[in-house]
Steps between C-alpha positions, in 0.01 A plus 500: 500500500275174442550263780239255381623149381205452203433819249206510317480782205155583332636648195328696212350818396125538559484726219561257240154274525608154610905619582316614870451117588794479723410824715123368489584183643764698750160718604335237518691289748569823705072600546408146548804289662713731643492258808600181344860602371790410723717714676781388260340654214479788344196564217608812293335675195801542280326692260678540213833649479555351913610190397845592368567686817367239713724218290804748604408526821452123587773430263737610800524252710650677787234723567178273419422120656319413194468088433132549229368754288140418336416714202158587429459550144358519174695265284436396118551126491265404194198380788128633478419868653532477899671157497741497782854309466798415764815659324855472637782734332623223328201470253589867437793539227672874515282712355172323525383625816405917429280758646302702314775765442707229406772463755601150500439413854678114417857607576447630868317133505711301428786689660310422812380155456838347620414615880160603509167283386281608260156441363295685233107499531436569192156597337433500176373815374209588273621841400787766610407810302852674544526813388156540557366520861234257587408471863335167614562145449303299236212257693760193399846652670285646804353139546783402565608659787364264737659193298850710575479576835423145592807336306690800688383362801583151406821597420519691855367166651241725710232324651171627721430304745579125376413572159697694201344817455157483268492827257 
């Protein structure tokens, strides 16, 4: 059982090029600044097919305290390779919102959204080579891993010191 208040989900498959961003940025935050996240949340690597059971799993409100869930994510919303955007569920019609084996992860979203708050970090990607397996982000996605992990922390509102965190 998750006890933690905020979720955050990395979510992607490093196998398809730039689809890995949201486990990179999960490894990332996990090598470098394990120490900065709150008690009250939980950073997971969703991976790919873990977000449906994760939605499920949150989804019952009984068992799981949830209030947030941040998605980390590539996301196709017409910007420039490794431009980052702030996406809530509602700028995601049905359907919209896939994985690269096309489950539509938009209905568990906005079956949630009523109780539970949540953000997309999206990044735009340069290139998802499904079926074919490339492994490594292109130089414009990895750059911006830094760029995500601070607007995660903004969102978090974690600060060193008397500062917000610098990445």
């Amino acid at each position: 059982m998750l006890f933690e208040e905020i979720v955050v989900c990395g979510c992607g498959n490093p196998l398809y090029a730039d689809d890995g961003f949201g486990p990179a940025v999960v490894e990332e935050i996990k090598e470098k600044y394990s120490d900065l996240i709150p008690s009250n949340v939980k950073i997971i690597d969703a991976g790919l097919g873990a977000p449906h059971f994760l939605f499920n799993l949150i989804g019952d409100s009984d068992m799981v305290p949830v209030k947030q869930i941040i998605i980390i994510d590539i996301a196709d919303f017409g910007g420039t390779p490794g431009q980052l955007a702030l996406l809530d569920v509602n700028d995601l019609p049905p359907g919209t919102y896939r994985d690269v084996h096309s489950w539509d992860l938009t209905e568990p979203l906005h079956r949630l959204k009523s109780t539970i708050d949540i953000t997309i970090i999206g990044c735009q990607p340069k290139r998802v080579t499904k079926p074919d397996f490339e492994i490594g982000l292109t130089d414009e996605v990895e750059a911006a891993i830094p760029k995500a992990i601070s607007q995660l922390f903004e969102l978090l509102g974690v600060y060193h010191g008397t500062s917000r965190v610098a990445i």
